[in-house]
Amino acid sequence: MNISFETKSNFTVIHLTGRIDVTNSNDLETELIRLFEDDRYNLLINCAELNYISSSGLRVFLLAQKKVMAAQGDLIICSLQPMIREIFDISGLSTIFKICKSEEEALQKI
Amino acid sequence: MNISFETKSNFTVIHLTGRIDVTNSNDLETELIRLFEDDRYNLLINCAELNYISSSGLRVFLLAQKKVMAAQGDLIICSLQPMIREIFDISGLSTIFKICKSEEEALQKI
Amino acid sequence: MEAKGKIQFVLDNKVDELSLLSAKVETMADLWDFSDSQTMNLNLVLEEAISNILFYAFDDDSEQKIYLILEYDDETLSVEIMDSGKPFDPTRQGPPDITLPAEERSIGGLGIFLINKLMDHVEYCRKENMNMLTLKKRIK
Amino acid sequence: MEAKGKIQFVLDNKVDELSLLSAKVETMADLWDFSDSQTMNLNLVLEEAISNILFYAFDDDSEQKIYLILEYDDETLSVEIMDSGKPFDPTRQGPPDITLPAEERSIGGLGIFLINKLMDHVEYCRKENMNMLTLKKRIK
Ligand SMILES: Nc1ncnc2c1ncn2[C@@H]1O[C@H](COP(=O)(O)OP(=O)(O)O)[C@@H](O)[C@H]1O
Ligand SMILES: Nc1ncnc2c1ncn2[C@@H]1O[C@H](COP(=O)(O)OP(=O)(O)O)[C@@H](O)[C@H]1O
């Protein structure tokens, strides 16, 4: 997994690349917690290059959603590959997260 | 397989890349015959990038050697990868061909 | 060309083995012409099942072996996972409530649920002091 | 992690199948942690044996199936190749004279010789109207 950050409007755009699994989901959690400590609660997670996620990754997303909601921030997930989107659907996470097709669509909605 | 040609001194240097197997050894034969029709019987075959050969490829090498000898030309094979060299050794071809470690060594011997 | 077959793996009870395994599974899935999505789902199911063994099956941190068999035949993928940890039957685990809003949802408990959702057939038995989990999925 | 297992292939009697097969064999060899040289030798042996079936086993150009089993277990690679072509026992084929000078050497006839040299064990039998060639090699 590779994580990179970018600032657009008042949002932090997070690009996730590769796999999020049980061996590295802690790294993602650490990075997100660092953002929260910086008071950055407006997050757009771009998953265009994410090609694997397991429950350990979903766990971190859900955790982030809870923290963002508690701080009245905003979390948007965009550009999910269909096979990843399927996992979100099955897990009932598609109704919990704001999900957008593309980064453009997400940035328009902000 | 990819075949490319280069002229050095009075030799045609042939670079072979990839695999020579039963599906493409005819292509190599065709290219060599074209050289012979052009009266080019001094050949240096650089095998640095050759990573597979089967008996159909050895057959073409042997055919070339016969034609070169009949025309009193010179055929040198250089830069064989160890696993390919092993196949030449097993087949008794290492004593039939002039084999050099590197293209430099071969060009010095010419 | 048609390929089918059966591969057995023996894994140590270490998390690092999961990364090695996922590469090998991709290799097999490639051989069997699985789609990217089928391959990801297979890797996901294996990760969920095996990480549960790594995390919960053994009380001490002794070295243990986990046995995995992957078989693809007659358009059916079969997975068999065996461990010598404490008895645990995942088929008796109730599903999490995935209809709850974010505030009330537990952040864990999706692993066994995903295994059940992604596979057609999940069977557990305890045999000779081993947990044996059999998973099947029709592919294609 | 340790991997072993058995894969069956069904090939049509077409030369193109050899290219597809070599990619699949590299995949398997990768799974079994074979070296580049071991992988090339396996592919070479398969090419020699299967191309002989393609070229010599059938008198007409009817569509036929060739069955291939690759198995790696207990540090032994086993290959089984079956075809329904005319009876042919490669173990009865005399070796070519590889000591002859270039002028006198035949340019063919190395295929079966290489199979014998690269494998530890070569066995042929005719069974139910099929040629069955079994090859074995200790690996590692
Ligand atoms: N092999 C096992 N041995 C004992 N308990 C297990 C085993 N596998 C799972 N469990 C229990 O089942 C629960 C649910 O597992 P799972 O659905 O994978 O979600 P998670 O691992 O996120 O909790 C685990 O929290 C654990 O208490
Ligand atoms: N399956 C087969 N059926 C009949 N004849 C065969 C078969 N395989 C090989 N042969 C015969 O054995 C000979 C030697 O085969 P081989 O050592 O592979 O060299 P090559 O194919 O270059 O002649 C072939 O030329 C052919 O006459």
Coordinates of C-alpha atoms and ligand atoms in Angstrom, one line a residue:
Chain A
M1 CA 0.0 0.0 0.0
N2 CA 1.1 3.5 -0.7
I3 CA -0.6 6.6 0.8
S4 CA -0.2 10.1 -0.5
F5 CA -1.9 13.4 0.5
E6 CA -2.9 16.5 -1.3
T7 CA -5.0 19.5 -0.2
K8 CA -7.9 20.7 -2.3
S9 CA -10.3 23.4 -1.0
N10 CA -10.5 22.7 2.6
F11 CA -10.3 18.9 2.0
T12 CA -7.4 16.5 2.5
V13 CA -7.4 14.2 -0.5
I14 CA -5.9 10.8 0.3
H15 CA -4.7 8.6 -2.6
L16 CA -4.5 4.9 -1.7
T17 CA -2.6 2.6 -4.0
G18 CA -2.3 -1.2 -3.9
R19 CA -3.5 -3.4 -1.1
I20 CA -4.9 -2.8 2.3
D21 CA -4.8 -6.0 4.3
V22 CA -4.1 -7.2 7.8
T23 CA -0.4 -6.7 7.4
N24 CA -0.6 -2.9 6.7
S25 CA -4.0 -1.6 7.8
N26 CA -2.4 -0.3 11.0
D27 CA -0.2 2.0 8.8
L28 CA -3.4 3.6 7.3
E29 CA -4.9 3.9 10.8
T30 CA -1.8 5.7 12.0
E31 CA -1.8 8.2 9.1
L32 CA -5.5 9.0 9.6
I33 CA -5.0 9.5 13.3
R34 CA -2.2 11.9 12.5
L35 CA -4.6 13.9 10.3
F36 CA -7.2 14.0 13.1
E37 CA -4.6 15.2 15.6
D38 CA -3.9 18.0 13.0
D39 CA -7.7 18.8 13.2
R40 CA -8.2 17.8 9.6
Y41 CA -11.6 16.1 9.5
N42 CA -12.6 16.8 5.9
L43 CA -11.3 13.8 4.0
L44 CA -11.7 12.6 0.5
I45 CA -10.3 9.1 0.0
N46 CA -9.5 8.4 -3.6
C47 CA -9.5 4.6 -4.2
A48 CA -8.8 4.6 -7.9
E49 CA -5.6 2.7 -7.4
L50 CA -6.8 0.5 -4.5
N51 CA -7.1 -3.0 -5.8
Y52 CA -7.5 -5.1 -2.6
I53 CA -9.2 -4.6 0.7
S54 CA -10.1 -7.0 3.5
S55 CA -12.1 -6.6 6.7
S56 CA -9.0 -5.1 8.4
G57 CA -9.1 -2.2 5.9
L58 CA -12.9 -1.8 6.2
R59 CA -12.4 -1.6 10.0
V60 CA -10.1 1.4 9.6
F61 CA -12.5 3.2 7.2
L62 CA -15.3 2.7 9.7
L63 CA -13.2 4.0 12.5
A64 CA -12.4 7.1 10.5
Q65 CA -16.1 7.6 9.7
K66 CA -16.9 7.5 13.4
K67 CA -14.2 10.0 14.3
V68 CA -15.2 12.3 11.4
M69 CA -18.8 12.3 12.4
A70 CA -18.0 12.9 16.0
A71 CA -16.0 16.0 14.9
Q72 CA -18.7 17.1 12.4
G73 CA -16.3 16.8 9.6
D74 CA -16.9 15.2 6.2
L75 CA -15.6 11.9 4.7
I76 CA -16.1 11.0 1.1
I77 CA -14.8 7.9 -0.7
C78 CA -14.4 8.1 -4.5
S79 CA -13.4 6.1 -7.5
L80 CA -13.9 2.6 -6.0
Q81 CA -13.1 -0.2 -8.4
P82 CA -16.2 -2.3 -9.0
M83 CA -14.7 -5.3 -7.2
I84 CA -14.0 -3.2 -4.1
R85 CA -17.4 -1.5 -4.4
E86 CA -18.9 -5.0 -4.2
I87 CA -17.2 -5.6 -0.9
F88 CA -18.5 -2.3 0.5
D89 CA -22.0 -3.3 -0.7
I90 CA -21.9 -6.7 0.8
S91 CA -20.7 -5.3 4.1
G92 CA -23.5 -2.7 4.2
L93 CA -20.9 0.1 4.1
S94 CA -22.2 1.7 0.9
T95 CA -25.0 3.2 3.0
I96 CA -22.7 4.4 5.7
F97 CA -20.2 6.2 3.6
K98 CA -20.6 9.0 1.1
I99 CA -19.4 7.4 -2.1
C100 CA -18.7 9.2 -5.3
K101 CA -17.9 7.9 -8.8
S102 CA -15.0 10.2 -9.4
E103 CA -12.8 12.8 -7.6
E104 CA -14.4 15.6 -9.7
E105 CA -17.9 14.5 -8.7
A106 CA -16.8 14.5 -5.0
L107 CA -15.2 17.9 -5.2
Q108 CA -18.3 19.4 -6.8
K109 CA -20.4 18.1 -4.0
I110 CA -18.3 19.6 -1.2
Chain B
M1 CA 11.9 -13.8 -30.0
N2 CA 13.3 -10.6 -31.3
I3 CA 16.2 -10.6 -33.9
S4 CA 18.3 -7.5 -34.6
F5 CA 21.4 -7.0 -36.7
E6 CA 24.4 -4.8 -36.6
T7 CA 27.7 -4.8 -38.6
K8 CA 31.0 -4.8 -36.8
S9 CA 34.3 -5.2 -38.9
N10 CA 33.3 -7.7 -41.5
F11 CA 31.0 -9.5 -39.2
T12 CA 27.2 -9.4 -38.9
V13 CA 26.3 -9.3 -35.2
I14 CA 22.9 -10.9 -34.5
H15 CA 21.2 -10.1 -31.2
L16 CA 18.7 -12.7 -30.1
T17 CA 16.2 -11.8 -27.4
G18 CA 13.6 -13.9 -25.7
R19 CA 12.7 -17.5 -26.6
I20 CA 13.5 -19.7 -29.6
D21 CA 11.1 -22.5 -29.6
V22 CA 9.2 -24.6 -32.1
T23 CA 6.7 -21.8 -32.8
N24 CA 9.3 -19.4 -34.0
S25 CA 12.5 -21.2 -34.9
N26 CA 11.5 -21.0 -38.6
D27 CA 11.6 -17.2 -38.4
L28 CA 15.2 -17.4 -37.3
E29 CA 16.0 -19.8 -40.1
T30 CA 14.5 -17.4 -42.6
E31 CA 16.5 -14.5 -41.4
L32 CA 19.8 -16.5 -41.5
I33 CA 19.1 -17.8 -45.0
R34 CA 18.5 -14.2 -46.0
L35 CA 22.0 -13.3 -44.7
F36 CA 23.6 -16.2 -46.6
E37 CA 21.8 -15.1 -49.8
D38 CA 23.5 -11.8 -49.2
D39 CA 26.8 -13.6 -49.0
R40 CA 27.2 -12.7 -45.4
Y41 CA 28.9 -15.8 -43.9
N42 CA 30.7 -14.1 -41.0
L43 CA 28.3 -14.2 -38.1
L44 CA 28.5 -13.4 -34.4
I45 CA 25.4 -14.5 -32.6
N46 CA 25.0 -12.6 -29.3
C47 CA 22.8 -14.6 -26.9
A48 CA 22.9 -12.4 -23.9
E49 CA 19.2 -11.8 -24.0
L50 CA 18.2 -15.3 -25.1
N51 CA 16.5 -17.1 -22.2
Y52 CA 15.0 -20.2 -23.7
I53 CA 16.0 -22.5 -26.5
S54 CA 14.7 -26.0 -27.4
S55 CA 15.9 -28.5 -30.0
S56 CA 14.1 -26.7 -32.8
G57 CA 16.4 -23.7 -32.1
L58 CA 19.5 -25.9 -31.8
R59 CA 18.6 -27.3 -35.2
V60 CA 18.7 -23.9 -36.8
F61 CA 22.1 -23.1 -35.2
L62 CA 23.5 -26.4 -36.5
L63 CA 22.1 -25.7 -39.9
A64 CA 23.8 -22.3 -39.9
Q65 CA 27.1 -23.8 -38.8
K66 CA 27.0 -26.3 -41.7
K67 CA 26.3 -23.5 -44.3
V68 CA 28.9 -21.2 -42.8
M69 CA 31.6 -24.0 -42.9
A70 CA 30.7 -24.9 -46.5
A71 CA 31.2 -21.3 -47.5
Q72 CA 34.4 -21.0 -45.4
G73 CA 32.8 -18.3 -43.3
D74 CA 33.0 -17.9 -39.5
L75 CA 30.2 -18.4 -36.9
I76 CA 30.8 -17.4 -33.3
I77 CA 28.2 -17.6 -30.5
C78 CA 28.7 -15.3 -27.5
S79 CA 27.3 -14.4 -24.1
L80 CA 25.3 -17.6 -23.5
Q81 CA 23.4 -17.6 -20.2
P82 CA 24.6 -20.5 -18.0
M83 CA 21.3 -22.4 -18.4
I84 CA 21.4 -22.2 -22.2
R85 CA 25.1 -23.1 -22.2
E86 CA 24.1 -26.2 -20.2
I87 CA 21.8 -27.3 -23.1
F88 CA 24.6 -26.7 -25.6
D89 CA 27.0 -28.8 -23.4
I90 CA 24.5 -31.7 -23.0
S91 CA 23.8 -31.7 -26.7
G92 CA 27.5 -31.9 -27.6
L93 CA 27.2 -28.5 -29.4
S94 CA 29.8 -26.8 -27.3
T95 CA 32.6 -28.5 -29.2
I96 CA 31.0 -27.8 -32.6
F97 CA 30.5 -24.1 -32.2
K98 CA 33.1 -21.4 -31.4
I99 CA 31.7 -20.1 -28.2
C100 CA 32.9 -16.9 -26.5
K101 CA 32.1 -15.4 -23.1
S102 CA 31.4 -11.9 -24.3
E103 CA 31.0 -9.9 -27.5
E104 CA 34.3 -8.1 -26.8
E105 CA 36.1 -11.4 -26.5
A106 CA 34.6 -12.6 -29.7
L107 CA 35.5 -9.4 -31.6
Q108 CA 39.1 -9.6 -30.4
K109 CA 39.4 -13.1 -31.7
I110 CA 38.2 -12.2 -35.2
Chain C
M1 CA -6.3 -25.1 -23.0
E2 CA -7.9 -26.1 -19.8
A3 CA -6.2 -26.2 -16.4
K4 CA -7.4 -27.7 -13.2
G5 CA -5.7 -29.1 -10.1
K6 CA -4.9 -29.0 -6.5
I7 CA -2.2 -27.2 -4.5
Q8 CA -1.3 -27.8 -0.9
F9 CA 0.4 -25.2 1.2
V10 CA 1.9 -25.5 4.7
L11 CA 2.1 -22.1 6.5
D12 CA 3.7 -21.1 9.7
N13 CA 1.5 -19.1 12.1
K14 CA 3.0 -15.8 11.3
V15 CA 1.3 -12.8 9.7
D16 CA 4.1 -12.4 7.1
E17 CA 3.0 -15.7 5.6
L18 CA -0.2 -14.0 4.4
S19 CA 1.7 -11.7 2.0
L20 CA 3.6 -14.6 0.6
L21 CA 0.4 -16.6 0.2
S22 CA -1.5 -13.8 -1.6
A23 CA 1.2 -13.7 -4.3
K24 CA 1.0 -17.5 -4.7
V25 CA -2.8 -17.4 -4.8
E26 CA -2.6 -14.8 -7.5
T27 CA -0.3 -17.1 -9.4
M28 CA -2.8 -20.0 -9.1
A29 CA -5.8 -17.8 -10.0
D30 CA -3.9 -16.7 -13.1
L31 CA -3.3 -20.3 -14.1
W32 CA -7.0 -21.0 -13.7
D33 CA -8.0 -17.9 -15.6
F34 CA -9.9 -16.3 -12.7
S35 CA -11.0 -12.7 -13.1
D36 CA -9.4 -9.9 -11.0
S37 CA -12.6 -9.9 -8.9
Q38 CA -12.6 -13.6 -8.4
T39 CA -9.0 -13.5 -7.4
M40 CA -9.4 -10.7 -4.9
N41 CA -12.4 -12.5 -3.3
L42 CA -10.4 -15.7 -3.0
N43 CA -7.5 -13.8 -1.4
L44 CA -9.9 -12.0 0.9
V45 CA -11.6 -15.1 2.1
L46 CA -8.2 -16.8 2.8
E47 CA -7.0 -13.7 4.6
E48 CA -10.0 -13.6 6.8
A49 CA -10.0 -17.3 7.7
I50 CA -6.2 -17.5 8.2
S51 CA -5.8 -14.3 10.1
N52 CA -8.5 -15.5 12.5
I53 CA -6.4 -18.6 13.2
L54 CA -3.3 -16.5 13.7
F55 CA -5.1 -14.1 16.1
Y56 CA -7.5 -16.3 18.0
A57 CA -6.7 -20.1 17.7
F58 CA -3.6 -20.4 19.9
D59 CA -3.3 -19.0 23.4
D60 CA 0.4 -19.1 23.6
D61 CA 2.8 -17.9 20.8
S62 CA 4.1 -21.4 20.0
E63 CA 5.0 -22.3 16.4
Q64 CA 2.2 -24.0 14.6
K65 CA 1.4 -25.1 11.1
I66 CA -1.7 -24.2 9.1
Y67 CA -2.6 -26.4 6.2
L68 CA -4.3 -25.1 3.2
I69 CA -5.5 -26.9 0.1
L70 CA -6.8 -25.1 -3.0
E71 CA -8.5 -27.1 -5.7
Y72 CA -10.2 -26.1 -8.9
D73 CA -12.1 -28.7 -10.8
D74 CA -15.4 -28.9 -12.6
E75 CA -15.8 -25.2 -12.4
T76 CA -15.7 -25.4 -8.6
L77 CA -13.1 -23.8 -6.4
S78 CA -12.6 -25.7 -3.1
V79 CA -10.7 -24.4 -0.2
E80 CA -9.7 -26.5 2.9
I81 CA -8.1 -24.9 5.9
M82 CA -6.9 -26.9 8.8
D83 CA -5.4 -25.8 12.1
S84 CA -4.7 -27.4 15.5
G85 CA -5.9 -24.5 17.5
K86 CA -8.8 -24.5 20.0
P87 CA -12.1 -25.7 18.7
F88 CA -14.0 -22.9 16.9
D89 CA -16.9 -23.3 14.6
P90 CA -17.3 -20.1 12.4
T91 CA -20.6 -21.4 11.0
R92 CA -22.2 -20.9 14.4
Q93 CA -21.1 -17.2 14.6
G94 CA -24.1 -14.9 14.2
P95 CA -23.9 -12.3 11.5
P96 CA -23.1 -8.7 12.5
D97 CA -26.0 -6.2 12.1
I98 CA -24.9 -4.4 8.9
T99 CA -28.0 -2.2 8.9
L100 CA -26.9 -0.2 11.9
P101 CA -25.9 3.5 11.3
A102 CA -22.2 4.3 11.6
E103 CA -22.3 5.5 15.2
E104 CA -23.7 2.2 16.4
R105 CA -21.8 -0.2 14.2
S106 CA -19.0 -2.3 15.7
I107 CA -15.8 -1.8 13.8
G108 CA -15.0 -5.5 13.7
G109 CA -16.7 -8.7 13.1
L110 CA -16.9 -8.6 9.3
G111 CA -14.4 -11.4 8.6
I112 CA -16.6 -14.5 9.0
F113 CA -19.5 -12.6 7.5
L114 CA -17.6 -11.9 4.3
I115 CA -16.5 -15.5 4.1
N116 CA -20.1 -16.6 4.2
K117 CA -21.2 -14.0 1.7
L118 CA -18.4 -14.6 -0.9
M119 CA -18.5 -18.4 -0.9
D120 CA -21.4 -20.6 -1.9
H121 CA -20.8 -23.2 0.8
V122 CA -19.1 -23.1 4.2
E123 CA -18.7 -26.2 6.3
Y124 CA -16.9 -26.8 9.6
C125 CA -15.8 -30.0 11.3
R126 CA -13.5 -30.9 14.2
K127 CA -11.4 -33.9 13.3
E128 CA -8.5 -35.4 15.1
N129 CA -8.0 -32.3 17.2
M130 CA -8.0 -30.1 14.2
N131 CA -10.4 -27.4 13.0
M132 CA -11.3 -28.1 9.4
L133 CA -13.0 -25.5 7.4
T134 CA -14.2 -26.3 3.9
L135 CA -15.3 -23.5 1.5
K136 CA -16.7 -23.9 -2.0
K137 CA -17.5 -21.5 -4.8
R138 CA -18.7 -22.1 -8.3
I139 CA -16.5 -20.2 -10.7
K140 CA -17.6 -19.4 -14.3
Chain D
M1 CA 5.8 -21.5 3.2
E2 CA 5.8 -24.7 1.4
A3 CA 3.7 -25.4 -1.7
K4 CA 3.1 -28.7 -3.5
G5 CA 0.4 -30.0 -5.7
K6 CA -0.8 -31.3 -9.0
I7 CA -2.2 -29.6 -12.1
Q8 CA -3.9 -31.2 -15.0
F9 CA -4.0 -29.6 -18.5
V10 CA -6.0 -30.6 -21.5
L11 CA -4.4 -29.3 -24.7
D12 CA -5.7 -29.4 -28.3
N13 CA -3.2 -30.7 -30.9
K14 CA -2.2 -27.3 -32.1
V15 CA 1.2 -25.7 -32.0
D16 CA -0.2 -22.5 -30.5
E17 CA -1.0 -24.4 -27.3
L18 CA 2.7 -24.7 -26.6
S19 CA 3.0 -20.9 -26.1
L20 CA 0.1 -20.8 -23.8
L21 CA 1.4 -23.8 -21.9
S22 CA 4.9 -22.3 -21.4
A23 CA 3.3 -19.3 -19.7
K24 CA 1.3 -21.5 -17.4
V25 CA 4.3 -23.7 -16.6
E26 CA 6.3 -20.6 -15.7
T27 CA 3.4 -19.8 -13.3
M28 CA 3.6 -23.2 -11.7
A29 CA 7.4 -23.2 -11.5
D30 CA 7.1 -19.8 -9.8
L31 CA 4.7 -21.2 -7.2
W32 CA 7.0 -24.1 -6.5
D33 CA 10.0 -21.8 -6.3
F34 CA 11.9 -23.4 -9.2
S35 CA 15.0 -21.7 -10.4
D36 CA 15.1 -20.1 -13.9
S37 CA 17.2 -23.0 -15.1
Q38 CA 14.8 -25.6 -13.6
T39 CA 11.9 -23.8 -15.2
M40 CA 13.5 -23.6 -18.6
N41 CA 14.4 -27.3 -18.5
L42 CA 10.8 -28.2 -17.6
N43 CA 9.5 -26.1 -20.4
L44 CA 12.0 -27.6 -22.8
V45 CA 11.1 -31.2 -21.9
L46 CA 7.4 -30.4 -22.3
E47 CA 8.0 -28.7 -25.6
E48 CA 10.0 -31.7 -27.0
A49 CA 7.5 -34.3 -25.8
I50 CA 4.4 -32.5 -26.9
S51 CA 5.7 -31.2 -30.2
N52 CA 6.6 -34.8 -31.1
I53 CA 3.0 -35.7 -30.5
L54 CA 1.8 -32.8 -32.6
F55 CA 4.2 -33.7 -35.5
Y56 CA 4.3 -37.4 -35.5
A57 CA 1.5 -39.1 -33.5
F58 CA -1.5 -38.5 -35.8
D59 CA -1.6 -39.3 -39.5
D60 CA -4.5 -37.1 -40.4
D61 CA -5.1 -33.6 -39.1
S62 CA -8.1 -34.5 -36.9
E63 CA -8.7 -32.7 -33.6
Q64 CA -7.2 -34.5 -30.7
K65 CA -6.6 -33.9 -27.0
I66 CA -3.3 -34.2 -25.2
Y67 CA -3.4 -34.7 -21.5
L68 CA -0.7 -33.4 -19.2
I69 CA -0.3 -33.7 -15.5
L70 CA 2.4 -31.8 -13.6
E71 CA 2.9 -32.7 -9.9
Y72 CA 5.4 -31.5 -7.4
D73 CA 5.7 -33.3 -4.1
D74 CA 8.4 -34.5 -1.8
E75 CA 11.0 -32.6 -3.9
T76 CA 10.1 -34.6 -6.9
L77 CA 8.6 -33.2 -10.1
S78 CA 6.5 -35.7 -12.0
V79 CA 5.2 -35.1 -15.5
E80 CA 2.7 -37.4 -17.2
I81 CA 1.8 -36.9 -20.9
M82 CA -1.0 -38.9 -22.6
D83 CA -2.1 -39.0 -26.2
S84 CA -4.2 -41.2 -28.3
G85 CA -1.8 -41.2 -31.3
K86 CA -0.1 -44.2 -32.9
P87 CA 2.0 -46.3 -30.4
F88 CA 5.5 -44.8 -30.0
D89 CA 8.0 -45.7 -27.3
P90 CA 10.6 -43.0 -27.0
T91 CA 12.6 -45.0 -24.5
R92 CA 13.5 -47.4 -27.4
Q93 CA 14.9 -44.5 -29.5
G94 CA 18.7 -44.8 -29.8
P95 CA 20.6 -41.6 -28.9
P96 CA 22.0 -39.5 -31.7
D97 CA 25.8 -39.5 -32.0
I98 CA 26.7 -36.2 -30.4
T99 CA 30.4 -36.7 -30.9
L100 CA 30.3 -36.3 -34.7
P101 CA 31.8 -33.1 -36.3
A102 CA 29.4 -30.5 -37.6
E103 CA 29.6 -31.7 -41.2
E104 CA 28.4 -35.2 -40.3
R105 CA 25.9 -34.4 -37.6
S106 CA 22.2 -34.7 -38.3
I107 CA 20.4 -31.5 -37.6
G108 CA 17.5 -33.2 -35.9
G109 CA 17.0 -35.9 -33.4
L110 CA 17.9 -34.0 -30.2
G111 CA 14.4 -33.9 -28.7
I112 CA 14.1 -37.3 -27.0
F113 CA 17.8 -37.2 -26.2
L114 CA 17.4 -33.9 -24.3
I115 CA 14.3 -35.3 -22.4
N116 CA 16.4 -38.3 -21.3
K117 CA 19.3 -36.1 -20.3
L118 CA 17.3 -33.5 -18.4
M119 CA 15.1 -35.9 -16.5
D120 CA 16.1 -38.5 -13.9
H121 CA 13.6 -41.1 -14.9
V122 CA 11.7 -41.7 -18.2
E123 CA 9.1 -44.4 -18.5
Y124 CA 6.7 -45.3 -21.3
C125 CA 3.7 -47.5 -21.4
R126 CA 0.8 -48.1 -23.8
K127 CA -2.5 -48.2 -21.9
E128 CA -6.0 -48.3 -23.2
N129 CA -4.9 -47.1 -26.7
M130 CA -3.0 -44.2 -25.2
N131 CA 0.7 -43.4 -25.1
M132 CA 1.6 -42.6 -21.6
L133 CA 5.0 -41.0 -20.9
T134 CA 6.0 -40.5 -17.3
L135 CA 9.0 -38.3 -16.5
K136 CA 10.5 -37.6 -13.1
K137 CA 13.1 -35.3 -11.7
R138 CA 14.4 -34.5 -8.2
I139 CA 14.3 -30.8 -7.7
K140 CA 16.3 -29.1 -4.8
Ligands
LIG1 N1 -10.1 -19.6 15.0 C1 -10.8 -18.9 16.0 N2 -10.7 -19.3 17.3 C2 -11.3 -18.7 18.2 N3 -12.1 -17.6 18.1 C3 -12.3 -17.1 16.8 C4 -11.6 -17.8 15.7 N4 -12.0 -17.1 14.6 C5 -12.8 -16.1 15.0 N5 -13.0 -16.1 16.3 C6 -13.9 -15.2 17.0 O1 -14.9 -14.8 16.2 C7 -15.0 -13.3 16.2 C8 -15.4 -12.8 14.8 O2 -14.4 -13.0 13.8 P1 -14.4 -12.2 12.5 O3 -15.8 -12.3 11.9 O4 -13.3 -12.7 11.6 O5 -14.2 -10.7 12.9 P2 -13.0 -10.0 13.7 O6 -11.8 -10.9 13.5 O7 -12.8 -8.6 13.1 O8 -13.5 -9.9 15.1 C9 -13.6 -12.9 16.5 O9 -13.6 -11.6 17.1 C10 -13.2 -14.0 17.5 O10 -13.6 -13.7 18.8
LIG2 N1 4.9 -39.5 -30.9 C1 5.6 -40.0 -31.9 N2 5.1 -40.8 -32.8 C2 5.8 -41.3 -33.8 N3 7.1 -41.1 -34.0 C3 7.7 -40.2 -33.2 C4 7.0 -39.6 -32.1 N4 7.9 -38.9 -31.4 C5 9.1 -39.0 -32.0 N5 9.0 -39.8 -33.1 C6 10.1 -40.1 -34.0 O1 11.3 -40.0 -33.3 C7 12.2 -39.2 -34.0 C8 13.1 -38.5 -33.0 O2 12.4 -37.5 -32.3 P1 13.2 -36.3 -31.6 O3 14.3 -36.9 -30.8 O4 12.2 -35.5 -30.8 O5 13.9 -35.5 -32.7 P2 13.2 -34.7 -34.0 O6 11.8 -34.4 -33.6 O7 14.0 -33.5 -34.1 O8 13.4 -35.7 -35.1 C9 11.4 -38.3 -34.8 O9 12.0 -37.8 -35.9 C10 10.2 -39.2 -35.2 O10 10.5 -40.0 -36.3

